[in-house]
mmCIF file with all atom_site columns, C-alpha atoms in Angstrom:
data_model
loop_
_atom_site.group_PDB
_atom_site.id
_atom_site.type_symbol
_atom_site.label_atom_id
_atom_site.label_alt_id
_atom_site.label_comp_id
_atom_site.label_asym_id
_atom_site.label_entity_id
_atom_site.label_seq_id
_atom_site.pdbx_PDB_ins_code
_atom_site.Cartn_x
_atom_site.Cartn_y
_atom_site.Cartn_z
_atom_site.occupancy
_atom_site.B_iso_or_equiv
_atom_site.pdbx_formal_charge
_atom_site.auth_seq_id
_atom_site.auth_comp_id
_atom_site.auth_asym_id
_atom_site.auth_atom_id
_atom_site.pdbx_PDB_model_num
ATOM 1   C CA . MET A 1 1   ? -0.208  -0.180 -0.107 1.00 62.00 ? 1   MET A CA 1
ATOM 2   C CA . ASN A 1 2   ? 1.439   3.669  -0.800 1.00 76.00 ? 2   ASN A CA 1
ATOM 3   C CA . ILE A 1 3   ? 1.092   6.617  1.178  1.00 81.00 ? 3   ILE A CA 1
ATOM 4   C CA . LYS A 1 4   ? -2.197  7.518  -0.585 1.00 78.00 ? 4   LYS A CA 1
ATOM 5   C CA . SER A 1 5   ? -3.671  4.556  0.459  1.00 79.00 ? 5   SER A CA 1
ATOM 6   C CA . TYR A 1 6   ? -3.158  4.847  4.248  1.00 76.00 ? 6   TYR A CA 1
ATOM 7   C CA . LEU A 1 7   ? -4.181  8.282  3.851  1.00 79.00 ? 7   LEU A CA 1
ATOM 8   C CA . ILE A 1 8   ? -7.469  7.450  2.344  1.00 82.00 ? 8   ILE A CA 1
ATOM 9   C CA . VAL A 1 9   ? -7.787  4.489  4.977  1.00 78.00 ? 9   VAL A CA 1
ATOM 10  C CA . LEU A 1 10  ? -7.186  6.772  7.961  1.00 77.00 ? 10  LEU A CA 1
ATOM 11  C CA . ILE A 1 11  ? -9.636  9.927  6.692  1.00 81.00 ? 11  ILE A CA 1
ATOM 12  C CA . VAL A 1 12  ? -12.456 7.302  6.280  1.00 77.00 ? 12  VAL A CA 1
ATOM 13  C CA . ILE A 1 13  ? -11.413 5.422  10.049 1.00 78.00 ? 13  ILE A CA 1
ATOM 14  C CA . THR A 1 14  ? -11.504 9.461  11.497 1.00 76.00 ? 14  THR A CA 1
ATOM 15  C CA . PHE A 1 15  ? -15.043 9.950  9.565  1.00 71.00 ? 15  PHE A CA 1
ATOM 16  C CA . LEU A 1 16  ? -16.475 6.630  11.061 1.00 69.00 ? 16  LEU A CA 1
ATOM 17  C CA . VAL A 1 17  ? -15.250 7.225  14.974 1.00 69.00 ? 17  VAL A CA 1
ATOM 18  C CA . SER A 1 18  ? -15.957 10.477 14.779 1.00 65.00 ? 18  SER A CA 1
ATOM 19  C CA . CYS A 1 19  ? -19.665 9.785  14.088 1.00 62.00 ? 19  CYS A CA 1
ATOM 20  C CA . GLY A 1 20  ? -21.861 10.146 16.671 1.00 63.00 ? 20  GLY A CA 1
ATOM 21  C CA . ASP A 1 21  ? -23.883 11.834 19.042 1.00 64.00 ? 21  ASP A CA 1
ATOM 22  C CA . ASP A 1 22  ? -22.382 16.016 20.145 1.00 65.00 ? 22  ASP A CA 1
ATOM 23  C CA . VAL A 1 23  ? -21.337 15.454 23.184 1.00 66.00 ? 23  VAL A CA 1
ATOM 24  C CA . LEU A 1 24  ? -23.421 17.955 25.385 1.00 68.00 ? 24  LEU A CA 1
ATOM 25  C CA . PRO A 1 25  ? -22.784 19.189 29.528 1.00 71.00 ? 25  PRO A CA 1
ATOM 26  C CA . LYS A 1 26  ? -24.842 17.976 31.766 1.00 68.00 ? 26  LYS A CA 1
ATOM 27  C CA . PRO A 1 27  ? -27.774 21.020 32.517 1.00 68.00 ? 27  PRO A CA 1
ATOM 28  C CA . LYS A 1 28  ? -28.023 22.253 36.116 1.00 67.00 ? 28  LYS A CA 1
ATOM 29  C CA . ALA A 1 29  ? -29.959 20.324 38.620 1.00 61.00 ? 29  ALA A CA 1
ATOM 30  C CA . MET A 1 30  ? -30.687 19.712 42.227 1.00 57.00 ? 30  MET A CA 1
ATOM 31  C CA . LEU A 1 31  ? -31.285 16.850 44.352 1.00 56.00 ? 31  LEU A CA 1
ATOM 32  C CA . ARG A 1 32  ? -34.704 16.355 44.809 1.00 61.00 ? 32  ARG A CA 1
ATOM 33  C CA . LEU A 1 33  ? -35.475 15.264 48.154 1.00 65.00 ? 33  LEU A CA 1
ATOM 34  C CA . GLU A 1 34  ? -39.029 14.485 49.394 1.00 71.00 ? 34  GLU A CA 1
ATOM 35  C CA . TYR A 1 35  ? -40.384 14.022 52.754 1.00 75.00 ? 35  TYR A CA 1
ATOM 36  C CA . PRO A 1 36  ? -43.977 12.316 53.810 1.00 74.00 ? 36  PRO A CA 1
ATOM 37  C CA . GLU A 1 37  ? -46.513 14.337 55.473 1.00 82.00 ? 37  GLU A CA 1
ATOM 38  C CA . SER A 1 38  ? -46.589 12.916 59.156 1.00 84.00 ? 38  SER A CA 1
ATOM 39  C CA . PRO A 1 39  ? -49.372 12.492 61.402 1.00 90.00 ? 39  PRO A CA 1
ATOM 40  C CA . LEU A 1 40  ? -49.220 14.884 64.419 1.00 92.00 ? 40  LEU A CA 1
ATOM 41  C CA . GLU A 1 41  ? -48.455 13.938 68.094 1.00 94.00 ? 41  GLU A CA 1
ATOM 42  C CA . ASN A 1 42  ? -48.741 15.984 71.280 1.00 95.00 ? 42  ASN A CA 1
ATOM 43  C CA . LEU A 1 43  ? -46.008 16.682 73.808 1.00 94.00 ? 43  LEU A CA 1
ATOM 44  C CA . VAL A 1 44  ? -46.885 17.362 77.162 1.00 93.00 ? 44  VAL A CA 1
ATOM 45  C CA . THR A 1 45  ? -44.759 19.038 79.631 1.00 92.00 ? 45  THR A CA 1
ATOM 46  C CA . GLU A 1 46  ? -45.714 20.517 83.174 1.00 92.00 ? 46  GLU A CA 1
ATOM 47  C CA . LYS A 1 47  ? -45.325 24.041 81.426 1.00 93.00 ? 47  LYS A CA 1
ATOM 48  C CA . PHE A 1 48  ? -45.854 24.051 77.776 1.00 94.00 ? 48  PHE A CA 1
ATOM 49  C CA . GLU A 1 49  ? -47.611 21.150 75.269 1.00 95.00 ? 49  GLU A CA 1
ATOM 50  C CA . PHE A 1 50  ? -47.090 21.730 71.693 1.00 96.00 ? 50  PHE A CA 1
ATOM 51  C CA . GLU A 1 51  ? -48.398 19.435 68.764 1.00 96.00 ? 51  GLU A CA 1
ATOM 52  C CA . HIS A 1 52  ? -44.807 17.758 66.568 1.00 94.00 ? 52  HIS A CA 1
ATOM 53  C CA . ASN A 1 53  ? -44.202 15.431 63.652 1.00 92.00 ? 53  ASN A CA 1
ATOM 54  C CA . SER A 1 54  ? -44.961 11.803 64.659 1.00 92.00 ? 54  SER A CA 1
ATOM 55  C CA . GLN A 1 55  ? -41.319 11.314 62.823 1.00 91.00 ? 55  GLN A CA 1
ATOM 56  C CA . ALA A 1 56  ? -39.515 12.883 65.708 1.00 94.00 ? 56  ALA A CA 1
ATOM 57  C CA . ILE A 1 57  ? -37.606 11.108 68.448 1.00 94.00 ? 57  ILE A CA 1
ATOM 58  C CA . ILE A 1 58  ? -38.445 13.150 71.437 1.00 95.00 ? 58  ILE A CA 1
ATOM 59  C CA . LYS A 1 59  ? -35.801 13.231 74.056 1.00 95.00 ? 59  LYS A CA 1
ATOM 60  C CA . LYS A 1 60  ? -37.038 15.395 77.537 1.00 91.00 ? 60  LYS A CA 1
ATOM 61  C CA . ASN A 1 61  ? -34.733 17.360 79.001 1.00 89.00 ? 61  ASN A CA 1
ATOM 62  C CA . LYS A 1 62  ? -33.859 18.851 82.978 1.00 87.00 ? 62  LYS A CA 1
ATOM 63  C CA . ASN A 1 63  ? -35.538 21.957 83.337 1.00 86.00 ? 63  ASN A CA 1
ATOM 64  C CA . PHE A 1 64  ? -38.728 21.474 81.017 1.00 88.00 ? 64  PHE A CA 1
ATOM 65  C CA . SER A 1 65  ? -36.383 21.553 77.794 1.00 93.00 ? 65  SER A CA 1
ATOM 66  C CA . VAL A 1 66  ? -37.210 18.973 75.143 1.00 95.00 ? 66  VAL A CA 1
ATOM 67  C CA . THR A 1 67  ? -35.131 17.529 72.202 1.00 96.00 ? 67  THR A CA 1
ATOM 68  C CA . LEU A 1 68  ? -36.625 16.739 69.082 1.00 96.00 ? 68  LEU A CA 1
ATOM 69  C CA . ASP A 1 69  ? -34.375 14.312 66.525 1.00 96.00 ? 69  ASP A CA 1
ATOM 70  C CA . TYR A 1 70  ? -34.852 13.537 63.118 1.00 92.00 ? 70  TYR A CA 1
ATOM 71  C CA . PRO A 1 71  ? -32.317 10.929 62.436 1.00 91.00 ? 71  PRO A CA 1
ATOM 72  C CA . LEU A 1 72  ? -33.317 10.472 58.920 1.00 86.00 ? 72  LEU A CA 1
ATOM 73  C CA . MET A 1 73  ? -32.263 14.411 58.266 1.00 87.00 ? 73  MET A CA 1
ATOM 74  C CA . LYS A 1 74  ? -29.565 14.788 60.727 1.00 90.00 ? 74  LYS A CA 1
ATOM 75  C CA . GLY A 1 75  ? -31.331 17.334 62.501 1.00 92.00 ? 75  GLY A CA 1
ATOM 76  C CA . SER A 1 76  ? -32.329 18.247 65.499 1.00 95.00 ? 76  SER A CA 1
ATOM 77  C CA . ILE A 1 77  ? -35.070 21.115 67.339 1.00 96.00 ? 77  ILE A CA 1
ATOM 78  C CA . PHE A 1 78  ? -33.680 22.270 70.480 1.00 96.00 ? 78  PHE A CA 1
ATOM 79  C CA . ILE A 1 79  ? -36.352 23.733 72.584 1.00 96.00 ? 79  ILE A CA 1
ATOM 80  C CA . THR A 1 80  ? -35.431 25.774 76.047 1.00 95.00 ? 80  THR A CA 1
ATOM 81  C CA . TYR A 1 81  ? -37.803 26.875 78.769 1.00 95.00 ? 81  TYR A CA 1
ATOM 82  C CA . LYS A 1 82  ? -37.198 29.132 80.625 1.00 95.00 ? 82  LYS A CA 1
ATOM 83  C CA . GLU A 1 83  ? -39.337 31.187 83.327 1.00 94.00 ? 83  GLU A CA 1
ATOM 84  C CA . VAL A 1 84  ? -40.306 34.713 83.261 1.00 94.00 ? 84  VAL A CA 1
ATOM 85  C CA . ASP A 1 85  ? -39.390 36.425 86.510 1.00 92.00 ? 85  ASP A CA 1
ATOM 86  C CA . ASN A 1 86  ? -38.844 40.395 85.887 1.00 93.00 ? 86  ASN A CA 1
ATOM 87  C CA . ASN A 1 87  ? -36.474 39.418 83.370 1.00 94.00 ? 87  ASN A CA 1
ATOM 88  C CA . LEU A 1 88  ? -38.783 39.646 80.000 1.00 93.00 ? 88  LEU A CA 1
ATOM 89  C CA . GLU A 1 89  ? -36.078 42.087 78.240 1.00 94.00 ? 89  GLU A CA 1
ATOM 90  C CA . GLU A 1 90  ? -33.157 39.989 79.276 1.00 94.00 ? 90  GLU A CA 1
ATOM 91  C CA . LEU A 1 91  ? -34.656 37.082 78.037 1.00 93.00 ? 91  LEU A CA 1
ATOM 92  C CA . LEU A 1 92  ? -36.081 38.327 74.825 1.00 92.00 ? 92  LEU A CA 1
ATOM 93  C CA . ALA A 1 93  ? -32.477 40.580 74.219 1.00 91.00 ? 93  ALA A CA 1
ATOM 94  C CA . ASP A 1 94  ? -30.837 36.739 74.501 1.00 90.00 ? 94  ASP A CA 1
ATOM 95  C CA . ALA A 1 95  ? -33.106 35.388 72.196 1.00 89.00 ? 95  ALA A CA 1
ATOM 96  C CA . GLN A 1 96  ? -32.884 37.545 69.571 1.00 86.00 ? 96  GLN A CA 1
ATOM 97  C CA . LYS A 1 97  ? -28.607 37.745 70.009 1.00 83.00 ? 97  LYS A CA 1
ATOM 98  C CA . LEU A 1 98  ? -28.456 33.660 69.571 1.00 77.00 ? 98  LEU A CA 1
ATOM 99  C CA . SER A 1 99  ? -30.245 34.251 66.030 1.00 74.00 ? 99  SER A CA 1
ATOM 100 C CA . TYR A 1 100 ? -28.409 37.031 65.114 1.00 74.00 ? 100 TYR A CA 1
ATOM 101 C CA . GLU A 1 101 ? -24.792 35.182 65.750 1.00 71.00 ? 101 GLU A CA 1
ATOM 102 C CA . HIS A 1 102 ? -25.080 33.116 62.718 1.00 61.00 ? 102 HIS A CA 1
ATOM 103 C CA . VAL A 1 103 ? -25.271 36.927 60.837 1.00 62.00 ? 103 VAL A CA 1
ATOM 104 C CA . VAL A 1 104 ? -21.354 36.050 59.858 1.00 64.00 ? 104 VAL A CA 1
ATOM 105 C CA . LYS A 1 105 ? -22.265 32.723 57.577 1.00 68.00 ? 105 LYS A CA 1
ATOM 106 C CA . ALA A 1 106 ? -25.415 33.339 56.792 1.00 70.00 ? 106 ALA A CA 1
ATOM 107 C CA . ASP A 1 107 ? -26.674 35.192 53.419 1.00 77.00 ? 107 ASP A CA 1
ATOM 108 C CA . ASN A 1 108 ? -29.989 36.840 55.156 1.00 81.00 ? 108 ASN A CA 1
ATOM 109 C CA . ILE A 1 109 ? -32.274 36.536 58.059 1.00 83.00 ? 109 ILE A CA 1
ATOM 110 C CA . THR A 1 110 ? -35.785 36.448 57.844 1.00 89.00 ? 110 THR A CA 1
ATOM 111 C CA . GLU A 1 111 ? -37.981 37.683 61.218 1.00 91.00 ? 111 GLU A CA 1
ATOM 112 C CA . GLN A 1 112 ? -41.600 36.874 61.032 1.00 95.00 ? 112 GLN A CA 1
ATOM 113 C CA . PRO A 1 113 ? -43.469 37.597 64.038 1.00 95.00 ? 113 PRO A CA 1
ATOM 114 C CA . PHE A 1 114 ? -45.785 35.370 65.633 1.00 96.00 ? 114 PHE A CA 1
ATOM 115 C CA . VAL A 1 115 ? -49.279 35.867 67.615 1.00 96.00 ? 115 VAL A CA 1
ATOM 116 C CA . ASN A 1 116 ? -51.930 34.075 69.092 1.00 95.00 ? 116 ASN A CA 1
ATOM 117 C CA . GLU A 1 117 ? -53.930 36.628 71.539 1.00 94.00 ? 117 GLU A CA 1
ATOM 118 C CA . LYS A 1 118 ? -56.836 33.831 72.100 1.00 94.00 ? 118 LYS A CA 1
ATOM 119 C CA . ASP A 1 119 ? -53.890 31.262 73.848 1.00 94.00 ? 119 ASP A CA 1
ATOM 120 C CA . GLY A 1 120 ? -51.527 34.305 74.702 1.00 94.00 ? 120 GLY A CA 1
ATOM 121 C CA . VAL A 1 121 ? -48.571 32.897 72.789 1.00 96.00 ? 121 VAL A CA 1
ATOM 122 C CA . TYR A 1 122 ? -46.360 35.353 71.190 1.00 96.00 ? 122 TYR A CA 1
ATOM 123 C CA . GLY A 1 123 ? -43.144 35.000 69.452 1.00 95.00 ? 123 GLY A CA 1
ATOM 124 C CA . MET A 1 124 ? -40.997 35.194 66.029 1.00 95.00 ? 124 MET A CA 1
ATOM 125 C CA . PHE A 1 125 ? -39.731 32.824 64.260 1.00 96.00 ? 125 PHE A CA 1
ATOM 126 C CA . TYR A 1 126 ? -36.419 34.144 62.233 1.00 92.00 ? 126 TYR A CA 1
ATOM 127 C CA . GLU A 1 127 ? -35.471 32.055 58.848 1.00 90.00 ? 127 GLU A CA 1
ATOM 128 C CA . VAL A 1 128 ? -31.624 32.107 58.352 1.00 86.00 ? 128 VAL A CA 1
ATOM 129 C CA . LEU A 1 129 ? -30.191 31.535 54.649 1.00 84.00 ? 129 LEU A CA 1
ATOM 130 C CA . GLY A 1 130 ? -26.929 30.485 53.551 1.00 82.00 ? 130 GLY A CA 1
ATOM 131 C CA . ASP A 1 131 ? -23.765 28.038 55.423 1.00 82.00 ? 131 ASP A CA 1
ATOM 132 C CA . ALA A 1 132 ? -25.152 28.854 58.894 1.00 80.00 ? 132 ALA A CA 1
ATOM 133 C CA . ALA A 1 133 ? -24.577 26.526 61.402 1.00 80.00 ? 133 ALA A CA 1
ATOM 134 C CA . SER A 1 134 ? -28.674 26.861 62.282 1.00 85.00 ? 134 SER A CA 1
ATOM 135 C CA . GLN A 1 135 ? -31.526 27.562 59.820 1.00 88.00 ? 135 GLN A CA 1
ATOM 136 C CA . ALA A 1 136 ? -34.238 28.258 61.868 1.00 91.00 ? 136 ALA A CA 1
ATOM 137 C CA . GLN A 1 137 ? -34.564 29.913 64.961 1.00 92.00 ? 137 GLN A CA 1
ATOM 138 C CA . PHE A 1 138 ? -37.262 31.281 67.283 1.00 96.00 ? 138 PHE A CA 1
ATOM 139 C CA . TYR A 1 139 ? -38.853 31.935 70.423 1.00 95.00 ? 139 TYR A CA 1
ATOM 140 C CA . VAL A 1 140 ? -42.523 32.175 71.943 1.00 97.00 ? 140 VAL A CA 1
ATOM 141 C CA . THR A 1 141 ? -44.019 33.677 75.082 1.00 96.00 ? 141 THR A CA 1
ATOM 142 C CA . ASP A 1 142 ? -46.772 34.553 77.028 1.00 95.00 ? 142 ASP A CA 1
ATOM 143 C CA . SER A 1 143 ? -44.707 37.699 78.435 1.00 91.00 ? 143 SER A CA 1
ATOM 144 C CA . THR A 1 144 ? -45.850 37.267 81.894 1.00 93.00 ? 144 THR A CA 1
ATOM 145 C CA . GLN A 1 145 ? -44.474 33.336 83.220 1.00 95.00 ? 145 GLN A CA 1
ATOM 146 C CA . HIS A 1 146 ? -43.347 31.319 80.185 1.00 95.00 ? 146 HIS A CA 1
ATOM 147 C CA . PHE A 1 147 ? -40.864 31.655 77.945 1.00 96.00 ? 147 PHE A CA 1
ATOM 148 C CA . VAL A 1 148 ? -39.426 28.937 75.314 1.00 96.00 ? 148 VAL A CA 1
ATOM 149 C CA . THR A 1 149 ? -36.847 29.131 72.588 1.00 95.00 ? 149 THR A CA 1
ATOM 150 C CA . GLY A 1 150 ? -35.832 27.261 69.834 1.00 95.00 ? 150 GLY A CA 1
ATOM 151 C CA . SER A 1 151 ? -33.232 26.119 67.709 1.00 94.00 ? 151 SER A CA 1
ATOM 152 C CA . LEU A 1 152 ? -32.640 23.990 64.254 1.00 93.00 ? 152 LEU A CA 1
ATOM 153 C CA . TYR A 1 153 ? -29.469 22.258 63.268 1.00 92.00 ? 153 TYR A CA 1
ATOM 154 C CA . PHE A 1 154 ? -27.725 19.745 61.357 1.00 90.00 ? 154 PHE A CA 1
ATOM 155 C CA . ARG A 1 155 ? -25.423 17.034 62.667 1.00 88.00 ? 155 ARG A CA 1
ATOM 156 C CA . ALA A 1 156 ? -23.759 17.735 58.699 1.00 81.00 ? 156 ALA A CA 1
ATOM 157 C CA . LYS A 1 157 ? -21.318 20.441 57.153 1.00 77.00 ? 157 LYS A CA 1
ATOM 158 C CA . PRO A 1 158 ? -23.922 23.521 57.068 1.00 71.00 ? 158 PRO A CA 1
ATOM 159 C CA . ASN A 1 159 ? -23.621 23.439 53.047 1.00 78.00 ? 159 ASN A CA 1
ATOM 160 C CA . TYR A 1 160 ? -27.092 25.624 52.703 1.00 76.00 ? 160 TYR A CA 1
ATOM 161 C CA . ASP A 1 161 ? -27.747 23.962 48.812 1.00 77.00 ? 161 ASP A CA 1
ATOM 162 C CA . SER A 1 162 ? -27.576 20.341 50.713 1.00 80.00 ? 162 SER A CA 1
ATOM 163 C CA . ILE A 1 163 ? -29.662 20.844 53.755 1.00 83.00 ? 163 ILE A CA 1
ATOM 164 C CA . TYR A 1 164 ? -32.299 22.904 51.768 1.00 86.00 ? 164 TYR A CA 1
ATOM 165 C CA . PRO A 1 165 ? -34.978 20.789 51.593 1.00 87.00 ? 165 PRO A CA 1
ATOM 166 C CA . ALA A 1 166 ? -34.715 19.084 55.161 1.00 88.00 ? 166 ALA A CA 1
ATOM 167 C CA . ALA A 1 167 ? -34.649 22.807 56.490 1.00 89.00 ? 167 ALA A CA 1
ATOM 168 C CA . VAL A 1 168 ? -37.403 23.287 54.732 1.00 90.00 ? 168 VAL A CA 1
ATOM 169 C CA . TYR A 1 169 ? -38.618 20.797 56.146 1.00 91.00 ? 169 TYR A CA 1
ATOM 170 C CA . LEU A 1 170 ? -37.951 20.870 59.570 1.00 92.00 ? 170 LEU A CA 1
ATOM 171 C CA . GLN A 1 171 ? -39.334 24.954 59.524 1.00 93.00 ? 171 GLN A CA 1
ATOM 172 C CA . LYS A 1 172 ? -42.272 24.030 58.801 1.00 94.00 ? 172 LYS A CA 1
ATOM 173 C CA . ASP A 1 173 ? -42.403 21.591 61.876 1.00 94.00 ? 173 ASP A CA 1
ATOM 174 C CA . ILE A 1 174 ? -41.072 24.689 63.991 1.00 95.00 ? 174 ILE A CA 1
ATOM 175 C CA . ARG A 1 175 ? -44.712 26.254 62.392 1.00 95.00 ? 175 ARG A CA 1
ATOM 176 C CA . LYS A 1 176 ? -46.297 24.054 63.716 1.00 96.00 ? 176 LYS A CA 1
ATOM 177 C CA . ILE A 1 177 ? -44.869 23.400 67.027 1.00 96.00 ? 177 ILE A CA 1
ATOM 178 C CA . MET A 1 178 ? -45.137 27.391 67.444 1.00 96.00 ? 178 MET A CA 1
ATOM 179 C CA . GLU A 1 179 ? -48.510 27.376 66.212 1.00 95.00 ? 179 GLU A CA 1
ATOM 180 C CA . SER A 1 180 ? -50.088 24.145 68.775 1.00 96.00 ? 180 SER A CA 1
ATOM 181 C CA . LEU A 1 181 ? -47.988 25.525 71.738 1.00 96.00 ? 181 LEU A CA 1
ATOM 182 C CA . ARG A 1 182 ? -50.843 26.103 75.134 1.00 96.00 ? 182 ARG A CA 1
ATOM 183 C CA . TRP A 1 183 ? -49.102 26.729 78.106 1.00 95.00 ? 183 TRP A CA 1
ATOM 184 C CA . ARG A 1 184 ? -49.656 24.122 81.045 1.00 89.00 ? 184 ARG A CA 1
ATOM 185 C CA . GLU A 1 185 ? -50.105 27.134 83.795 1.00 74.00 ? 185 GLU A CA 1
#
């Protein structure tokens, strides 16, 4: 075979090998995680009660504090109770300070006031956007005797894109806790 024959064979092989679909980059997508709606259960302590997601594992701690653990999502809602004893301003300042400690890593913190005049429950829900350690904080009080704070934390590096679906799901649970909370004394 001469050089022309090799060249023709090489060109034919090149065309045969190069035929096929064009390589395209993958489109941007987000992981789709869906969590099932869960029935609600009532949790009763000596000082307050509320409805919570039945998937949560309840751990009652000392001083009427409670932890709602969600093992599937590697997240927990920590709820702390304190009595109001002429220290409401201090309790409010501490709750707000705790929420805004995440401002260094947060992209935004949204405040959403909560008022339930019928049951005497008033408070604030803080939604934290970004790679902060906590994606939600809240407090509720009756302004005279009871003060409850809560925080959502995940047992994972705070990568907001990865934990976003679980954060939204648990933020709904926190809102349900706030809406259903009733004082016992």
